[in-house]
Coordinates of C-alpha atoms and ligand atoms in Angstrom, one line a residue:
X1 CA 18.3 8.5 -6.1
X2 CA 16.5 5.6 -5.1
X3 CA 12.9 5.5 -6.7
X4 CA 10.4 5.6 -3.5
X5 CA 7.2 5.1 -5.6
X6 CA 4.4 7.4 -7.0
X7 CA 3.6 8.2 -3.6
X8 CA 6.8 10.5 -3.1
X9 CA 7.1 11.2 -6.9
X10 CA 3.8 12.9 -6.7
X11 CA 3.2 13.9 -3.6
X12 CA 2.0 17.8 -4.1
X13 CA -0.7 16.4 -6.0
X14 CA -2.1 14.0 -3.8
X15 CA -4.3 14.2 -0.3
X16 CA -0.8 13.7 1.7
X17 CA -0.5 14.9 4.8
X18 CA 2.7 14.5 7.3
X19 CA 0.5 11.1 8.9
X20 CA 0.4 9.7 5.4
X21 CA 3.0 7.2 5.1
X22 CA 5.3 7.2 2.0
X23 CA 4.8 3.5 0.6
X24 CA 6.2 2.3 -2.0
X25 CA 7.2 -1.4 -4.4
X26 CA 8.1 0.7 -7.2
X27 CA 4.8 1.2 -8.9
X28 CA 4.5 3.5 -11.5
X29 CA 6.9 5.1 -13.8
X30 CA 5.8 2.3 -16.1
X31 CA 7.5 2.3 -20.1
X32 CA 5.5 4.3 -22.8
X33 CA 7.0 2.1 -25.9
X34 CA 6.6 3.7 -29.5
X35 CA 5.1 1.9 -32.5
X36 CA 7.1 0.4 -34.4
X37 CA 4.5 -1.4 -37.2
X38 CA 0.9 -0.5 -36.1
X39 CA 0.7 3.3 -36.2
X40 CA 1.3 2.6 -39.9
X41 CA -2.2 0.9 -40.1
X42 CA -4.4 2.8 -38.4
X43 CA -2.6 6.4 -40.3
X44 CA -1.4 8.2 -37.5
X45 CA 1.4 10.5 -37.1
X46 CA 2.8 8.7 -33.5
X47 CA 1.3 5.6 -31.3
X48 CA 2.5 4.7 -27.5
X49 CA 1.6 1.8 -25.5
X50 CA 1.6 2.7 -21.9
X51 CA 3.1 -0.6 -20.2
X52 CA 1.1 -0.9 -17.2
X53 CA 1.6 -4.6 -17.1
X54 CA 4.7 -3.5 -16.1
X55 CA 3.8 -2.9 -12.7
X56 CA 4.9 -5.0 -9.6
X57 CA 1.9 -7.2 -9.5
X58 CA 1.4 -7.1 -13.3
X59 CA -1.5 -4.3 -13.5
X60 CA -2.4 -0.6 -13.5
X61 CA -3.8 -1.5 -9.9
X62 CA -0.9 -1.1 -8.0
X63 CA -1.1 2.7 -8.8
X64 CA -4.4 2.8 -6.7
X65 CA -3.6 0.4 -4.2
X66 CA -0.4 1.8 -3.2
X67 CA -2.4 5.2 -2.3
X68 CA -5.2 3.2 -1.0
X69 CA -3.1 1.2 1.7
X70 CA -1.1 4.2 2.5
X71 CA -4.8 6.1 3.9
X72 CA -5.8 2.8 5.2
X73 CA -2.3 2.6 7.4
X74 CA -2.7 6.1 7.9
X75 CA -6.5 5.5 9.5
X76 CA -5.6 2.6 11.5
X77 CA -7.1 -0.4 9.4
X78 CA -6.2 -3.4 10.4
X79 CA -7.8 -5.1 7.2
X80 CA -9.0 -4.2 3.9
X81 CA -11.6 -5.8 1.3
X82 CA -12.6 -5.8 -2.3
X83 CA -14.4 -7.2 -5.1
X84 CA -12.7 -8.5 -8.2
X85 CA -12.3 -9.5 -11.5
X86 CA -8.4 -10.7 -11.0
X87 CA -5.9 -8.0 -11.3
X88 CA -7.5 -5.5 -8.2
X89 CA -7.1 -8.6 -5.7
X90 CA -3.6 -9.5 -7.1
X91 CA -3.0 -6.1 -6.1
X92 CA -4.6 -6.2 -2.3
X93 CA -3.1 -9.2 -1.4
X94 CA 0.2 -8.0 -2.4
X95 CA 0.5 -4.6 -0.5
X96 CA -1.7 -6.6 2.4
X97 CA 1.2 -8.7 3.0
X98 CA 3.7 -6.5 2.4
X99 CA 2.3 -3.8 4.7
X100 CA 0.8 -6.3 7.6
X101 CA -3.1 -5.8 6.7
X102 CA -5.3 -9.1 6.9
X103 CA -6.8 -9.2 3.2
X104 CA -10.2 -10.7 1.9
X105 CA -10.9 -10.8 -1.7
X106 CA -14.1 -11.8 -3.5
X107 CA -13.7 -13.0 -6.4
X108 CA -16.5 -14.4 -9.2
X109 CA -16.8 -18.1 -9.2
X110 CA -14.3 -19.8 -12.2
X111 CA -14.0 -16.0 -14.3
X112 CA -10.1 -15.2 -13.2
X113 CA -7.5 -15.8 -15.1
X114 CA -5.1 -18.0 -13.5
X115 CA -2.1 -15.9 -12.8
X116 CA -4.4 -13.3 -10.9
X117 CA -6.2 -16.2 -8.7
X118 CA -2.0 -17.7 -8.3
X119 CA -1.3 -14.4 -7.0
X120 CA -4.3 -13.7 -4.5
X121 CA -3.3 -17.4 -3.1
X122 CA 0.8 -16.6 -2.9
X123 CA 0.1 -13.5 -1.1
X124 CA -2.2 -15.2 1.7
X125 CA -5.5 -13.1 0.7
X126 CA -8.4 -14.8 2.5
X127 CA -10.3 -15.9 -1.2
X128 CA -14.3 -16.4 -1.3
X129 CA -15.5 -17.1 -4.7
X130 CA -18.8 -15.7 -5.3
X131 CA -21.2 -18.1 -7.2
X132 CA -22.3 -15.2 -8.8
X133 CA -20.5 -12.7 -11.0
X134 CA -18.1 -9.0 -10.3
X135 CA -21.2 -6.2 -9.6
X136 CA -22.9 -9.1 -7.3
X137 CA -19.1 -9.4 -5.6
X138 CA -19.1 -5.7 -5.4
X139 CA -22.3 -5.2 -3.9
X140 CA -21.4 -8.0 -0.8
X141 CA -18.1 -6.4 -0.4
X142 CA -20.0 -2.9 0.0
X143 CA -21.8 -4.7 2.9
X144 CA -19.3 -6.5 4.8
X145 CA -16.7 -3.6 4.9
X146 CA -19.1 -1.4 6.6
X147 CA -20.8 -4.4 8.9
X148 CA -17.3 -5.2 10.1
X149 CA -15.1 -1.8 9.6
X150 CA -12.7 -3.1 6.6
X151 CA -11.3 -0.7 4.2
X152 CA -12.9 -1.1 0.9
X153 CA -10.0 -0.8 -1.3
X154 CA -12.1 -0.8 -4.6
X155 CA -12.4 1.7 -6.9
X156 CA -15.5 3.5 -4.7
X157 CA -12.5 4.2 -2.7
X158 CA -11.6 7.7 -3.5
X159 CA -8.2 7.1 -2.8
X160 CA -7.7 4.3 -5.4
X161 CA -8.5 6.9 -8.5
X162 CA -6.1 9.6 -6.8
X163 CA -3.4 7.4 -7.2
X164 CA -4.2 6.4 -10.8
X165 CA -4.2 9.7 -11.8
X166 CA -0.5 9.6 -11.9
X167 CA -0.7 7.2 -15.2
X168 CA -1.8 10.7 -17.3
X169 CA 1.4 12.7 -15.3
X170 CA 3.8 10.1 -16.3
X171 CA 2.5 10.9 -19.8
X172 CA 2.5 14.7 -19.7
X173 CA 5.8 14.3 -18.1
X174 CA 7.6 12.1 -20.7
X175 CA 6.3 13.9 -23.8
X176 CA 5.5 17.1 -22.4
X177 CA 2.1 17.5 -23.7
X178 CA -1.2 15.9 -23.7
X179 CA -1.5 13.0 -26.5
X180 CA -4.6 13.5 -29.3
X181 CA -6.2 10.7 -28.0
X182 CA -6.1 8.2 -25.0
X183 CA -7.4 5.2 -25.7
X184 CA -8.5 3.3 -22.5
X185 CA -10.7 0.1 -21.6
X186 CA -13.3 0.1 -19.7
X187 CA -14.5 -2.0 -17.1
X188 CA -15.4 -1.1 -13.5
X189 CA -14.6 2.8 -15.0
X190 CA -12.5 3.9 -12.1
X191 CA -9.5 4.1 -14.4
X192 CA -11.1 6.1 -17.3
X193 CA -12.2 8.3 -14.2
X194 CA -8.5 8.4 -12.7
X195 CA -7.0 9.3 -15.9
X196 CA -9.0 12.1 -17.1
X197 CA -8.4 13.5 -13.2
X198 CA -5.1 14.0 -13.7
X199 CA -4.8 15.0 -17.2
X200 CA -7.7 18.0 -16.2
X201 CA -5.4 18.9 -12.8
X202 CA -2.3 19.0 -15.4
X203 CA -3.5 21.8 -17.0
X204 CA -5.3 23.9 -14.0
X205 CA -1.1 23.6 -13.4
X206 CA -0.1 24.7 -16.7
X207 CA 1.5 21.5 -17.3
X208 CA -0.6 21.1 -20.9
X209 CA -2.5 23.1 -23.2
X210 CA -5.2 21.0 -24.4
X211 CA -6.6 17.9 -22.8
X212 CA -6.7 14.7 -24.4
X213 CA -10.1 12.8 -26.3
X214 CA -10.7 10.4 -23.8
X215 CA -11.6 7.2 -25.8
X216 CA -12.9 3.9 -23.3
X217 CA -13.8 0.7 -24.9
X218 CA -16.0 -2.2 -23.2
X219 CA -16.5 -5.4 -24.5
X220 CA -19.6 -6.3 -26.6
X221 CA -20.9 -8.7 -23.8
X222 CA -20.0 -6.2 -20.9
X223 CA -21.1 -3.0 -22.6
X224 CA -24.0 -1.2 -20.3
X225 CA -22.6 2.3 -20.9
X226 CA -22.4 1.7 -24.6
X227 CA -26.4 0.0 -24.5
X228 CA -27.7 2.7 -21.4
X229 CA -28.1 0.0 -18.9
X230 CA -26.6 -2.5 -16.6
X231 CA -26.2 -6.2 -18.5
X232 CA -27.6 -8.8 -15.9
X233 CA -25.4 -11.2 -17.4
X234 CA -22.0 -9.9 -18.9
X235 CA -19.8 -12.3 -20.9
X236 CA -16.4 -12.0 -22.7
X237 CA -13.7 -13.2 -23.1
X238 CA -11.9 -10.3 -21.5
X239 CA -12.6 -11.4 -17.9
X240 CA -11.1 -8.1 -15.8
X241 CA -13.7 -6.3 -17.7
X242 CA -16.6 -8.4 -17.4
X243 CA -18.8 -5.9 -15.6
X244 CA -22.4 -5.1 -16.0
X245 CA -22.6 -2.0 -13.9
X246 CA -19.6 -0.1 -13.9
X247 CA -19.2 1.8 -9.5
X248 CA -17.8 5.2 -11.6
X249 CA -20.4 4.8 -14.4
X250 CA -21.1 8.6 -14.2
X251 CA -17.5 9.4 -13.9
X252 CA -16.7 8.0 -17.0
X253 CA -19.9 9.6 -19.3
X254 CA -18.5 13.1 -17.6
X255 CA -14.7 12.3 -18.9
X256 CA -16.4 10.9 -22.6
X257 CA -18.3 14.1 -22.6
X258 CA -16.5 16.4 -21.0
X259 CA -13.3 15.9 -23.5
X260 CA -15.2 15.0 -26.7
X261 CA -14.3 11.5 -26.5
X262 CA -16.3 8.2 -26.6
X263 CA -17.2 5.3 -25.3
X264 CA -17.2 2.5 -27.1
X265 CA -17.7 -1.2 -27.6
X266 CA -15.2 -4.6 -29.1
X267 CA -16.1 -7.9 -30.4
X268 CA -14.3 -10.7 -28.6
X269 CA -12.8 -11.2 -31.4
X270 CA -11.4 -8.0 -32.2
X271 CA -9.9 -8.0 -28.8
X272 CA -8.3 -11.0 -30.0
X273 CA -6.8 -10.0 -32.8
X274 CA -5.4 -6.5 -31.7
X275 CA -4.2 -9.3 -28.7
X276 CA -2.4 -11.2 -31.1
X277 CA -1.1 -8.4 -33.1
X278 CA 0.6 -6.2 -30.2
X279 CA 2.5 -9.6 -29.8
X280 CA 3.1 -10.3 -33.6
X281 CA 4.3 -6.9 -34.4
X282 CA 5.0 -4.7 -31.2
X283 CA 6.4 -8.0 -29.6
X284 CA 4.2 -6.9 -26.6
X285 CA 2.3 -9.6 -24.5
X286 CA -1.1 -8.4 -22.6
X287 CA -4.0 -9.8 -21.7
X288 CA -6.8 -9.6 -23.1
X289 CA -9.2 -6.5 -21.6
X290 CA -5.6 -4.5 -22.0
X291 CA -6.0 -5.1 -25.8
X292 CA -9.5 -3.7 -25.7
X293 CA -7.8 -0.4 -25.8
X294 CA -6.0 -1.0 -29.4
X295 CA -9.0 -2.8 -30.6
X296 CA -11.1 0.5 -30.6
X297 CA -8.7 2.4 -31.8
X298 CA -8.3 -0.3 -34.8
X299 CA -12.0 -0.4 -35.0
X300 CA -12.1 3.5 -35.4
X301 CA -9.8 3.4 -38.3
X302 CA -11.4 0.9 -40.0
X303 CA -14.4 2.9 -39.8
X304 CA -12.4 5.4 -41.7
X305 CA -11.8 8.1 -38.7
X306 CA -8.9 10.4 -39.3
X307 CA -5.9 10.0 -37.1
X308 CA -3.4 12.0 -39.8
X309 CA -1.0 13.9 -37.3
X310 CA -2.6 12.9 -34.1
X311 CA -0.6 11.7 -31.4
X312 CA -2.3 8.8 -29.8
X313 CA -1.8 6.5 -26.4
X314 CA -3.1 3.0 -25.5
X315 CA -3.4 1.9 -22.0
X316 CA -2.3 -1.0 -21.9
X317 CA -3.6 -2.1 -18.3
X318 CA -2.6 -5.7 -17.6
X319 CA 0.7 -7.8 -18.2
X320 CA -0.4 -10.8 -20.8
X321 CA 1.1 -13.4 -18.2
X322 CA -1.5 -13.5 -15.9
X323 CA -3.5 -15.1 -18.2
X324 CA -2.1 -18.1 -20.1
X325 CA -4.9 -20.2 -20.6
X326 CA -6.1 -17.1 -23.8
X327 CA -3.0 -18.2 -25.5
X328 CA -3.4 -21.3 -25.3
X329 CA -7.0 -22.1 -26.3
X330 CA -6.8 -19.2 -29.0
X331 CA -3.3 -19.4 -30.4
X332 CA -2.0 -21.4 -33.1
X333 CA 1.1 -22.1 -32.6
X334 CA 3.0 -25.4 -33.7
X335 CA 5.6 -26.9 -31.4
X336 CA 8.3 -29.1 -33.5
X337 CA 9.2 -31.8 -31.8
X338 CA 12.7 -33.4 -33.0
X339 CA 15.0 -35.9 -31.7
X340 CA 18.1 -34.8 -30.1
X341 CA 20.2 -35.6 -33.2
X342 CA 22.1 -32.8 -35.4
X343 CA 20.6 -34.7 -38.6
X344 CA 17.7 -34.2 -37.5
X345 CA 17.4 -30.7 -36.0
X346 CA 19.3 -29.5 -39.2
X347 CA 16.7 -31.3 -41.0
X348 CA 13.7 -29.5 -39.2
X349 CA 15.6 -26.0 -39.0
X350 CA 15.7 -25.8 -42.7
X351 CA 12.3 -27.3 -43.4
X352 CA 10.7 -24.5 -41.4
X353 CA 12.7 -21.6 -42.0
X354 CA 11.5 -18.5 -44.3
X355 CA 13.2 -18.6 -47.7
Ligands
AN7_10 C1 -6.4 -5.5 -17.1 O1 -9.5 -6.2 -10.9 O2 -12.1 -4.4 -12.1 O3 -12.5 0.4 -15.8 O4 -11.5 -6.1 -10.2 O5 -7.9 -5.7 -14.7 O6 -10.9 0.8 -13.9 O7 -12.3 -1.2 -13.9 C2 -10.1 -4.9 -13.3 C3 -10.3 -4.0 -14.3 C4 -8.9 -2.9 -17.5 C5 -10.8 -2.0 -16.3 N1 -7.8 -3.7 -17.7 O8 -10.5 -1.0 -15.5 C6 -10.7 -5.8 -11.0 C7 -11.1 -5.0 -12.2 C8 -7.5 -4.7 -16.8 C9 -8.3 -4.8 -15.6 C10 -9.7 -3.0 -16.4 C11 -9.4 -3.9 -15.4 P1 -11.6 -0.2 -14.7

C-alpha cells in the first residue's frame, strides 16, 4: 500500500473531517534505532533513538506542519506565517510550495544553522530576518497574521501539536507499550506538549497501561522553565532551542507534572559531547538541540539516577546536516592529504591505522 502520510495513518485520532484534505510527503513513520553502545553507560535495560531527522525536510516539524497546512487548505488560506529558530520555517516553506500557499518566515538575525536558512531560500519562503532574537520573531508574527489574515503555522497553532502527537503512537505502536521514560528537548515546548497528548489519548484507548516520565531538557543559556522566568537574552549553542519564553510554557509544566517527569537543563558542552558520542558510537548524526535529549539523560545517570530495567526513548528531533558549521568549528578531525601515488597512500594507510 502506498504510504499516504500521518494524515491518513492517523486519521480517527485527529480533528478530520470529510473537507480536510489528506496531504501527505511521507512524514512520519520515522526509524526508532536501538542502542547498540550507550545504554551500557547510562545502566539501562533498553535505549531507542527516535529518528526524526528522518523526516522530509530533516525535522520533527513536518509532523505538525503537514496537519497545519491540511486545516489551512481546508479554511481557504491563501498564505501562512511563522516565527523561527530554523527547522519550523524549513518546514513552511516546504509544504507552502508544495501545496501552492505564499509563505513568510521570520527568522532571528545570523542564529540559523545554514542548512535550515538553504532550505527556507530553495523553497521560495519570503525570509525577514529579525534583528532581534525567536520570542521577539514570535511576538511580530502573532501581529502580522491577524493584521493581514495569514495562518500562523507555529506551535500556538493547535493544529501543529495534533499532528505531533503521532511521534508517541508510532512509539506505542512499534513496541506496544509506553517506554519508562521519554527523554525530549525543549525549546518553544509545543513538542513536549504534542508528545505527552498522544501518549495520554493512547491509553484513554487502551492502547498502553502506564504513561511514560516525560523528561524535557533546555539549554543552560535558554532555560526559563528550569530558572521560573523568561531569559531576555538566551544563548547556546543549540540554536533551534534558543528560546527565552517558551508559547506552550504551561503545557509543558502540566506534562513534567502530570507524568512525574522533569524538566531539566544542559551545558553547551554536554550537548556537545552526547552530539559527538551519538556519532562516535551509534553512528548517528544530529544536530545539536536534538542531542539535548541524550545529554539529560547522560547527565541523570551521572548524577547516579537508576535506569536498571527501564525502557527509555530519546527524541531525537533534527537531522545533524542542517547544521554543518557545529562540526566543523567543534570537531577534530584530521584530513590526510597524500599524493596520488600507491607508495605513498600505502605509506599513510599503514601509518594511521589501529594496530
Ligand atoms: C531540532 O523551528 O522552535 O520545544 O522555530 O528545531 O517544540 O519548540 C524549533 C525547535 C527541538 C524544540 N529540536 O522543540 C523552530 C523551533 C529541534 C528544533 C526543538 C526545535 P519545541
Amino acid at each position: 500500500m502506498k504510504n499516504r502520510g500521518l494524515i491518513d495513518r492517523y486519521k480517527h485520532f485527529l480533528p478530520v473531517n470529510d473537507s480536510t484534505p489528506i496531504i501527505s510527503m511521507g512524514e512520519g513513520n520515522t526509524p526508532l534505532v536501538t542502542s547498540q553502545s550507550l545504554y551500557k553507560d547510562i545502566g539501562c535495560k533498553n535505549l531507542c533513538f527516535k529518528l526524526e531527522g528522518s523526516n522530509p525536510t530533516g525535522s520533527f516539524k513536518d509532523r505538525g506542519m503537514v496537519f497545519a497546512v491540511s486545516k489551512a487548505i481546508e479554511e481557504g488560506k491563501k498564505r501562512i506565517i511563522c516565527a523561527s529558530t530554523g527547522n519550523t520555517s524549513a518546514s513552511a516553506a516546504a509544504y507552502g510550495a508544495r501545496y501552492g500557499l505564499e509563505t513568510f518566515v521570520f527568522i532571528p538575525d545570523g542564529k540559523i544553522a545554514m542548512g535550515k536558512l538553504s532550505q527556507a531560500m530553495i523553497y521560495g519562503a519570503k525570509i525577514i530576518s529579525i534583528k532581534g532574537n525567536f520570542d521577539e520573531a514570535l511576538k511580530a508574527v502573532i501581529s502580522i497574521s491577524e493584521e493581514f489574515n495569514i495562518g500562523l503555522v507555529n506551535s500556538l497553532n493547535p493544529y501543529r501539536i495534533e499532528g505531533q502527537k503521532t511521534g508517541s503512537f508510532e512509539i506505542v505502536d512499534e513496541i506496544n507499550d509506553s517506554p519508562d521514560y521519554l527523554f525530549i528537548p525543549v525549546g518553544n515546548a509545543g513538542n513536549i506538549t504534542a508528545y505527552w497528548k498522544g501518549f495520554k489519548e493512547y491509553k484513554n484507548h487502551n492502547k498502553i497501561k502506564k504513561l511514560p516520565k516525560m523528561m524535557g531538557f533546555q539549554a543552560a543559556g535558554a532555560a526559563p522553565i528550569v530558572i521560573g522566568k523568561p531569559v531576555k537574552n538566551p544563548e547556546t549553542i543549540a540554536t533551534a532551542i534558543r528560546i527565552g519564553n517558551p508559547a506552550s510554557w504551561e503545557n509543558a509544566e502540566k506534562a513534567r507534572d502530570e507524568s512525574g517527569g522533569t524538566i531539566g537543563m544542559v551545558e553547551d558542552k554536554e550537548i556537545l559531547s552526547a552530539y559527538m558520542k551519538l556519532s562516535n558510537e551509534e553512528g548517528i548524526f544530529c544536530e545539536p538541540s536534538s542531542a539535548a535529549s541524550l545529554a539529560g539523560l547522560m547527565k541523570l545517570s551521572k548524577e547516579g539516577f537508576d535506569f536498571r530495567d527501564k525502557n527509555i526513548v530519546c527524541i531525537l528531533t533534527g537531522n545533524g546536516l542542517k547544521d554543518p558549521a557545529t562540526v566543523k568549528d567543534n570537531v577534530v578531525s584530521e584530513i590526510f592529504k597524500v599524493d596520488s601515488d600507491m607508495n605513498k597512500i600505502r605509506h599513510k594507510i599503514t601509518s594511521i591505522m589501529k594496530e
